Coordinates of C-alpha atoms and ligand atoms in Angstrom, one line a residue:
X271 CA -82.7 17.8 -1.8
X272 CA -83.2 19.9 1.4
X273 CA -80.5 19.9 4.0
X274 CA -80.3 21.1 7.5
X275 CA -76.8 22.2 8.6
X276 CA -75.4 20.3 5.6
X277 CA -77.3 17.0 6.5
X278 CA -80.2 15.7 4.5
X279 CA -83.2 15.7 6.9
X280 CA -86.3 13.6 6.6
X281 CA -89.2 12.8 8.8
X282 CA -90.9 9.5 9.4
X283 CA -94.7 9.4 9.9
X284 CA -96.4 6.2 10.9
X285 CA -100.2 6.1 10.8
X286 CA -102.4 4.1 13.2
X287 CA -105.9 4.3 11.8
X288 CA -107.9 2.8 14.7
X289 CA -110.2 4.7 17.0
X290 CA -112.7 3.6 19.6
X291 CA -115.3 6.1 18.4
X292 CA -115.6 8.7 15.6
X293 CA -115.5 12.4 16.5
X294 CA -118.1 14.7 14.9
X295 CA -115.6 16.8 12.9
X296 CA -113.0 14.2 11.8
X297 CA -112.3 13.1 8.3
X298 CA -108.8 11.7 8.9
X299 CA -108.2 8.2 7.7
X300 CA -109.6 6.2 10.6
X301 CA -111.9 3.3 11.5
X302 CA -113.3 1.4 14.3
X303 CA -111.5 -2.0 14.4
X304 CA -113.6 -5.1 13.8
X305 CA -111.5 -7.1 16.3
X306 CA -108.1 -7.5 17.8
X307 CA -106.9 -9.7 15.0
X308 CA -107.4 -6.9 12.5
X309 CA -105.2 -4.6 14.6
X310 CA -102.5 -7.3 15.1
X311 CA -102.4 -7.9 11.4
X312 CA -102.1 -4.1 10.7
X313 CA -99.1 -3.9 13.0
X314 CA -97.6 -6.9 11.3
X315 CA -97.8 -5.1 8.0
X316 CA -96.4 -1.8 9.4
X317 CA -93.5 -3.6 10.9
X318 CA -92.8 -5.3 7.6
X319 CA -93.3 -2.1 5.6
X320 CA -90.9 0.0 7.6
X321 CA -88.0 -2.0 6.2
X322 CA -88.9 -1.0 2.6
X323 CA -87.6 2.5 3.4
X324 CA -84.1 1.3 4.7
X325 CA -82.2 3.5 2.3
X326 CA -83.7 6.6 3.9
X327 CA -83.0 5.7 7.5
X328 CA -79.8 7.6 7.9
X329 CA -81.6 10.9 7.0
X330 CA -84.5 10.5 9.5
X331 CA -84.4 13.2 12.1
X332 CA -87.9 13.1 13.4
X333 CA -90.5 10.4 14.0
X334 CA -94.2 11.0 14.4
X335 CA -96.7 8.2 15.2
X336 CA -100.1 9.7 14.5
X337 CA -103.7 8.6 13.9
X338 CA -106.3 7.7 14.3
X339 CA -105.5 6.9 17.9
X340 CA -102.0 5.3 18.4
X341 CA -102.5 4.8 22.1
X342 CA -105.7 2.8 21.5
X343 CA -103.3 0.0 20.6
X344 CA -102.9 -2.7 23.2
X345 CA -99.6 -2.7 25.2
X346 CA -98.6 -5.7 23.2
X347 CA -99.0 -4.0 19.8
X348 CA -97.7 -0.7 21.0
X349 CA -94.5 -2.4 22.3
X350 CA -94.1 -4.4 19.1
X351 CA -94.2 -1.2 17.1
X352 CA -92.0 0.9 19.4
X353 CA -89.5 -2.0 19.6
X354 CA -89.3 -2.2 15.8
X355 CA -88.6 1.5 15.5
X356 CA -86.1 1.3 18.3
X357 CA -84.2 -1.5 16.4
X358 CA -83.6 0.9 13.5
X359 CA -81.2 3.0 15.7
X360 CA -82.4 6.3 14.2
X361 CA -81.5 8.7 17.1
X362 CA -84.2 11.2 16.2
X363 CA -84.1 14.8 17.4
X364 CA -87.8 14.5 18.1
X365 CA -90.1 11.5 18.5
X366 CA -93.8 12.2 19.0
X367 CA -96.8 10.0 19.6
X368 CA -100.4 11.2 19.4
X369 CA -102.6 10.1 22.3
X370 CA -106.2 10.4 23.3
X371 CA -106.4 11.3 27.0
X372 CA -108.9 8.5 28.0
X373 CA -106.5 5.7 27.1
X374 CA -103.3 7.2 28.5
X375 CA -102.0 5.1 31.4
X376 CA -98.8 4.6 33.4
X377 CA -97.8 1.5 31.4
X378 CA -98.0 3.5 28.2
X379 CA -95.9 6.3 29.5
X380 CA -93.3 3.7 30.7
X381 CA -93.3 2.2 27.2
X382 CA -92.8 5.6 25.6
X383 CA -89.8 6.3 27.9
X384 CA -88.4 2.9 27.4
X385 CA -88.3 3.2 23.6
X386 CA -87.2 6.9 23.4
X387 CA -90.5 8.7 22.6
X388 CA -89.7 12.2 23.8
X389 CA -92.9 14.2 22.9
X390 CA -96.6 13.4 23.4
X391 CA -99.4 15.2 21.5
X392 CA -102.7 14.9 23.4
X393 CA -106.0 15.4 21.6
X394 CA -107.8 17.5 24.2
X395 CA -110.0 19.6 21.8
X396 CA -111.9 21.4 24.7
X397 CA -111.8 21.7 28.5
X398 CA -115.6 22.0 28.6
X399 CA -117.3 18.7 29.2
X400 CA -120.5 19.5 27.5
X401 CA -118.6 20.6 24.3
X402 CA -116.5 17.4 24.5
X403 CA -119.8 15.5 24.3
X404 CA -121.0 17.6 21.4
X405 CA -117.7 16.9 19.6
X406 CA -118.3 13.2 20.4
X407 CA -115.1 12.9 22.4
X408 CA -115.3 10.3 25.1
X409 CA -113.0 11.9 27.6
X410 CA -113.6 14.6 30.2
X411 CA -111.6 17.6 31.5
X412 CA -110.7 15.4 34.5
X413 CA -109.3 12.7 32.2
X414 CA -107.0 15.3 30.5
X415 CA -105.7 16.5 33.9
X416 CA -105.0 12.9 34.9
X417 CA -103.3 12.1 31.6
X418 CA -101.0 15.1 31.9
X419 CA -100.1 14.1 35.5
X420 CA -99.2 10.6 34.3
X421 CA -96.9 12.1 31.6
X422 CA -95.2 14.5 33.9
X423 CA -94.8 11.9 36.6
X424 CA -92.9 9.9 34.0
X425 CA -90.7 12.9 33.0
X426 CA -92.5 13.3 29.7
X427 CA -92.7 17.0 29.8
X428 CA -92.5 17.9 26.1
X429 CA -96.3 17.8 25.7
X430 CA -98.5 19.3 23.0
X431 CA -102.3 19.8 23.5
X432 CA -104.6 20.0 20.5
X433 CA -107.7 22.2 20.9
X434 CA -110.4 23.2 18.4
X435 CA -112.1 26.5 18.2
X436 CA -115.1 27.8 16.3
X437 CA -117.1 24.6 16.3
X438 CA -120.8 25.2 16.1
X439 CA -121.3 25.3 19.9
X440 CA -118.3 27.6 20.6
X441 CA -118.4 31.1 22.0
X442 CA -115.8 33.7 22.8
X443 CA -116.2 33.1 26.5
X444 CA -115.6 29.3 26.0
X445 CA -112.4 30.0 24.1
X446 CA -111.3 32.2 27.0
X447 CA -112.2 29.4 29.5
X448 CA -110.2 26.9 27.4
X449 CA -107.2 29.2 27.3
X450 CA -107.4 29.8 31.0
X451 CA -107.5 26.0 31.7
X452 CA -104.6 25.4 29.3
X453 CA -102.5 28.0 30.9
X454 CA -103.0 26.5 34.4
X455 CA -101.4 23.2 33.2
X456 CA -97.9 24.5 32.4
X457 CA -97.7 22.8 29.0
X458 CA -95.0 24.0 26.5
X459 CA -96.9 23.6 23.2
X460 CA -100.5 24.1 21.9
X461 CA -102.0 23.5 18.5
X462 CA -105.3 25.5 18.5
X463 CA -107.1 24.6 15.3
X464 CA -109.9 26.5 13.7
X465 CA -112.5 23.8 13.0
X466 CA -112.8 22.9 9.4
X467 CA -116.1 21.6 8.2
X468 CA -115.2 18.4 6.4
X469 CA -117.5 16.5 4.0
X470 CA -119.1 13.2 5.2
X471 CA -118.6 13.9 8.9
X472 CA -121.2 13.9 11.6
X473 CA -121.2 17.7 11.6
X474 CA -121.6 18.0 7.9
X475 CA -124.7 15.8 8.1
X476 CA -126.2 17.8 11.0
X477 CA -125.5 21.0 9.1
X478 CA -127.2 19.8 5.9
X479 CA -130.2 18.8 8.1
X480 CA -130.3 22.3 9.5
X481 CA -129.7 21.0 13.1
X482 CA -126.6 23.0 13.8
X483 CA -124.9 25.9 12.0
X484 CA -121.4 27.3 11.5
X485 CA -120.2 30.4 13.2
X486 CA -119.9 33.6 11.2
X487 CA -116.5 34.8 10.0
X488 CA -116.3 37.7 12.3
X489 CA -116.8 35.6 15.4
X490 CA -114.1 33.1 14.2
X491 CA -111.7 36.0 13.6
X492 CA -112.4 37.4 17.1
X493 CA -111.7 34.0 18.6
X494 CA -108.4 33.6 16.7
X495 CA -107.3 37.1 17.7
X496 CA -108.1 36.3 21.4
X497 CA -106.1 33.1 21.1
X498 CA -103.1 34.8 19.5
X499 CA -103.1 37.7 22.0
X500 CA -103.6 35.6 25.1
X501 CA -100.9 33.1 24.3
X502 CA -98.4 35.7 23.1
X503 CA -98.9 37.6 26.3
X504 CA -98.0 34.5 28.3
X505 CA -94.8 34.0 26.4
X506 CA -95.9 31.5 23.7
X507 CA -94.2 31.9 20.4
X508 CA -96.8 32.0 17.6
X509 CA -94.7 30.2 15.0
X510 CA -97.3 28.7 12.7
X511 CA -100.9 29.5 11.9
X512 CA -102.3 27.2 14.5
X513 CA -99.2 26.5 16.6
X514 CA -97.8 28.1 19.7
X515 CA -94.8 27.1 21.8
X516 CA -92.7 28.2 24.6
X517 CA -89.3 29.0 23.1
X518 CA -87.4 25.9 22.3
X519 CA -90.5 23.7 22.1
X520 CA -91.5 24.4 18.5
X521 CA -92.2 21.1 16.7
X522 CA -89.4 19.9 14.5
X523 CA -91.4 17.3 12.6
X524 CA -94.1 19.6 11.5
X525 CA -91.4 22.1 10.4
X526 CA -90.4 19.5 7.8
X527 CA -93.9 19.7 6.2
X528 CA -94.0 23.5 6.2
X529 CA -90.5 23.7 4.8
X530 CA -91.5 21.4 1.9
X531 CA -88.9 18.9 3.0
X532 CA -89.1 15.1 2.5
X533 CA -90.9 12.6 4.7
X534 CA -91.7 9.0 4.7
X535 CA -95.3 8.1 5.3
X536 CA -96.2 4.5 6.3
X537 CA -99.7 3.1 7.0
X538 CA -103.2 3.0 5.5
X539 CA -104.1 6.6 4.4
X540 CA -100.6 7.9 5.1
X541 CA -98.9 10.3 2.8
X542 CA -95.2 10.7 2.1
X543 CA -93.0 12.9 -0.1
X544 CA -89.8 11.3 -1.4
X545 CA -87.7 11.9 -4.5
X546 CA -90.1 14.5 -5.9
X547 CA -93.1 12.2 -5.6
X548 CA -95.9 12.7 -3.2
X549 CA -97.7 9.4 -2.5
X550 CA -100.8 8.5 -0.5
X551 CA -101.6 5.0 0.5
X552 CA -105.1 3.7 0.1
X553 CA -106.9 4.0 3.4
X554 CA -108.5 0.6 3.0
X555 CA -106.4 -1.9 4.9
X556 CA -106.4 -4.7 2.4
X557 CA -105.4 -2.2 -0.4
X558 CA -102.6 -0.8 1.8
X559 CA -101.4 -4.3 2.3
X560 CA -101.2 -4.7 -1.4
X561 CA -99.1 -1.4 -1.5
X562 CA -101.8 0.5 -3.4
X563 CA -101.1 4.2 -3.4
X564 CA -101.7 7.3 -5.4
X565 CA -98.5 8.8 -6.9
X566 CA -98.1 12.4 -7.9
X567 CA -94.9 13.7 -9.4
X568 CA -94.4 17.2 -8.2
X569 CA -93.1 19.4 -11.0
X570 CA -90.6 22.3 -10.4
X571 CA -93.5 24.8 -10.9
X572 CA -95.7 23.0 -8.3
X573 CA -92.8 22.9 -5.9
X574 CA -92.3 26.6 -6.2
X575 CA -96.0 27.2 -5.4
X576 CA -95.9 24.8 -2.5
X577 CA -92.9 26.6 -1.1
X578 CA -95.2 29.5 -0.5
X579 CA -98.5 27.6 0.2
X580 CA -96.8 25.6 3.0
X581 CA -94.2 28.2 4.0
X582 CA -96.7 31.0 4.6
X583 CA -98.1 28.9 7.4
X584 CA -94.9 29.8 9.3
X585 CA -95.3 33.2 11.0
X586 CA -91.7 34.1 10.2
X587 CA -92.5 33.5 6.5
X588 CA -90.3 32.2 3.8
X589 CA -86.6 32.8 2.9
X590 CA -85.8 34.4 -0.5
X591 CA -82.3 33.0 -0.4
X592 CA -83.4 29.5 0.3
X593 CA -85.9 29.7 -2.6
X594 CA -83.0 30.9 -4.9
X595 CA -80.9 28.0 -3.6
X596 CA -83.6 25.4 -4.3
X597 CA -84.9 26.7 -7.6
X598 CA -82.1 28.8 -9.2
X599 CA -84.4 31.7 -9.7
X600 CA -85.7 34.5 -7.6
X601 CA -89.3 34.4 -6.1
X602 CA -89.6 38.1 -6.9
X603 CA -89.2 37.2 -10.6
X604 CA -91.3 34.0 -10.5
X605 CA -94.3 35.5 -8.7
X606 CA -96.1 38.8 -8.8
X607 CA -96.4 39.9 -5.2
X608 CA -97.6 43.4 -6.0
X609 CA -101.3 42.9 -5.3
X610 CA -100.6 41.1 -1.9
X611 CA -98.2 43.9 -1.0
X612 CA -100.8 46.6 -2.0
X613 CA -103.5 44.8 0.0
X614 CA -101.1 44.8 3.0
X615 CA -101.3 41.0 3.3
X616 CA -97.6 40.4 3.1
X617 CA -94.4 42.4 3.6
X618 CA -90.7 41.8 2.8
X619 CA -88.1 42.1 5.6
X620 CA -84.5 41.4 4.6
X621 CA -84.3 37.9 3.4
X622 CA -87.9 37.0 4.3
X623 CA -91.4 37.4 2.8
X624 CA -93.9 37.4 5.7
X625 CA -97.6 37.7 6.2
X626 CA -98.7 40.9 7.9
X627 CA -101.1 40.7 10.9
X628 CA -103.9 41.1 8.4
X629 CA -102.4 38.4 6.2
X630 CA -102.3 36.0 9.2
X631 CA -106.0 36.6 9.7
X632 CA -106.8 36.2 6.0
X633 CA -104.5 33.4 5.0
X634 CA -107.0 32.1 2.4
X635 CA -106.8 35.4 0.5
X636 CA -103.0 35.0 0.3
X637 CA -103.1 31.3 -0.7
X638 CA -105.5 32.0 -3.6
X639 CA -102.7 33.9 -5.3
X640 CA -100.6 30.6 -5.4
X641 CA -103.3 28.1 -6.4
Ligands
SAM822 C1 -106.7 13.5 13.5 S1 -106.4 13.8 15.1 C2 -105.5 12.5 15.7 C3 -105.2 12.5 17.2 C4 -106.1 11.8 18.1 N1 -106.9 10.8 17.4 C5 -107.1 12.7 18.7 O1 -108.2 12.8 18.2 O2 -106.8 13.2 19.8 C6 -105.3 15.2 15.2 C7 -105.9 16.5 15.5 O3 -106.5 17.1 14.4 C8 -107.4 18.1 14.7 N2 -108.6 18.0 13.8 C9 -109.1 16.9 13.3 N3 -110.2 17.2 12.5 C10 -110.3 18.5 12.5 C11 -111.1 19.5 11.9 N4 -112.1 19.1 11.1 N5 -110.9 20.8 12.1 C12 -109.9 21.2 12.8 N6 -109.1 20.3 13.5 C13 -109.2 19.0 13.3 C14 -107.8 17.7 16.2 O4 -107.4 18.8 17.0 C15 -107.1 16.5 16.5 O5 -106.6 16.4 17.8
SF4_823 S1 -110.3 13.1 16.0 FE1 -108.9 11.5 16.6 S2 -110.1 10.1 17.9 FE2 -111.5 11.4 16.8 S3 -112.1 10.2 15.0 FE3 -110.4 11.6 14.4 S4 -108.6 10.4 14.7 FE4 -110.2 9.3 15.8

């Protein structure tokens, strides 16, 4: 059991799988709702399901409502959900909701404040309107600026922006433009994701038809380097592969995943990790309502590997002493780090094993050693 300052710490993730439209790159569990009743029914089930995790409530330190598009919910459903969470009296350190800019409005911001949401993660993806269309996003740069104004006017200043780089239409100049636009907004956190080509997405179809193609590795690496250098220069702490924060604004909830700590996952397609079992609910609504999920017991050996696979996403690496505390053995005995050290992909500094600059650029080469 992982503890923080002596307390057991868990996260609570609630998944809202509804979207108004489907983005070209996305393979997250999501769907276009058939009608309002379908969404009402889903929220009914979520509200009911939350109580099944009562015994874990005292340990919950972070809440994350993600999607899909949580702020695609009507005010009625959003308030029902937030009110239910509020009734649990959890006092989380961090309470995030994911939002798409085009739906964000004053009423939503007021509901967030009323029910204790203290962090908003906005799916911006690009500040270039033609690229937003290409990604099949239905907002514009102007919508993003308006959404941020609404949040700040309501004292919701702990904001994250998601951007995606290296999509098939991307260029180094466009990444620079997006960074410039981001920096104008005075936002404390950014998740800048390298686009992953997922199967069965609009992009994977277009690629197999030869209509678009992926960028080459060197261009992607140059973009990533530009992002890291620009954000660092402006005072952002590069604390995880894709995440940058002004000091003090690092996400606590995501830290739970990277530290291989436990979390409750609720909702169709949501995953959780409790009592050594990782579970993933069926993403089909009716199957979720019947509590159908895949269960995987994580063995001690798998946990050791995950400690590195997840932990190496953190730029300050993993703690040797914490590993010893959890597993009663030394990572230096359990794994052979020699080839990673020789290839200059990792280094050891005091208690921590960290990726080198080269390792950060070539994380897949590091991860292969643990798979
Ligand atoms: C699943 S979305 C949910 C949030 C919200 N629906 C939205 O789109 O703004 C969370 C984030 O994951 C990132 N993402 C989704 N698919 C991705 C992919 N194939 N490659 C890289 N990032 C991706 C996007 O940046 C997106 O904002
Ligand atoms: S990226 Fe967000 S809005 Fe787009 S389909 Fe995926 S979950 Fe829905």
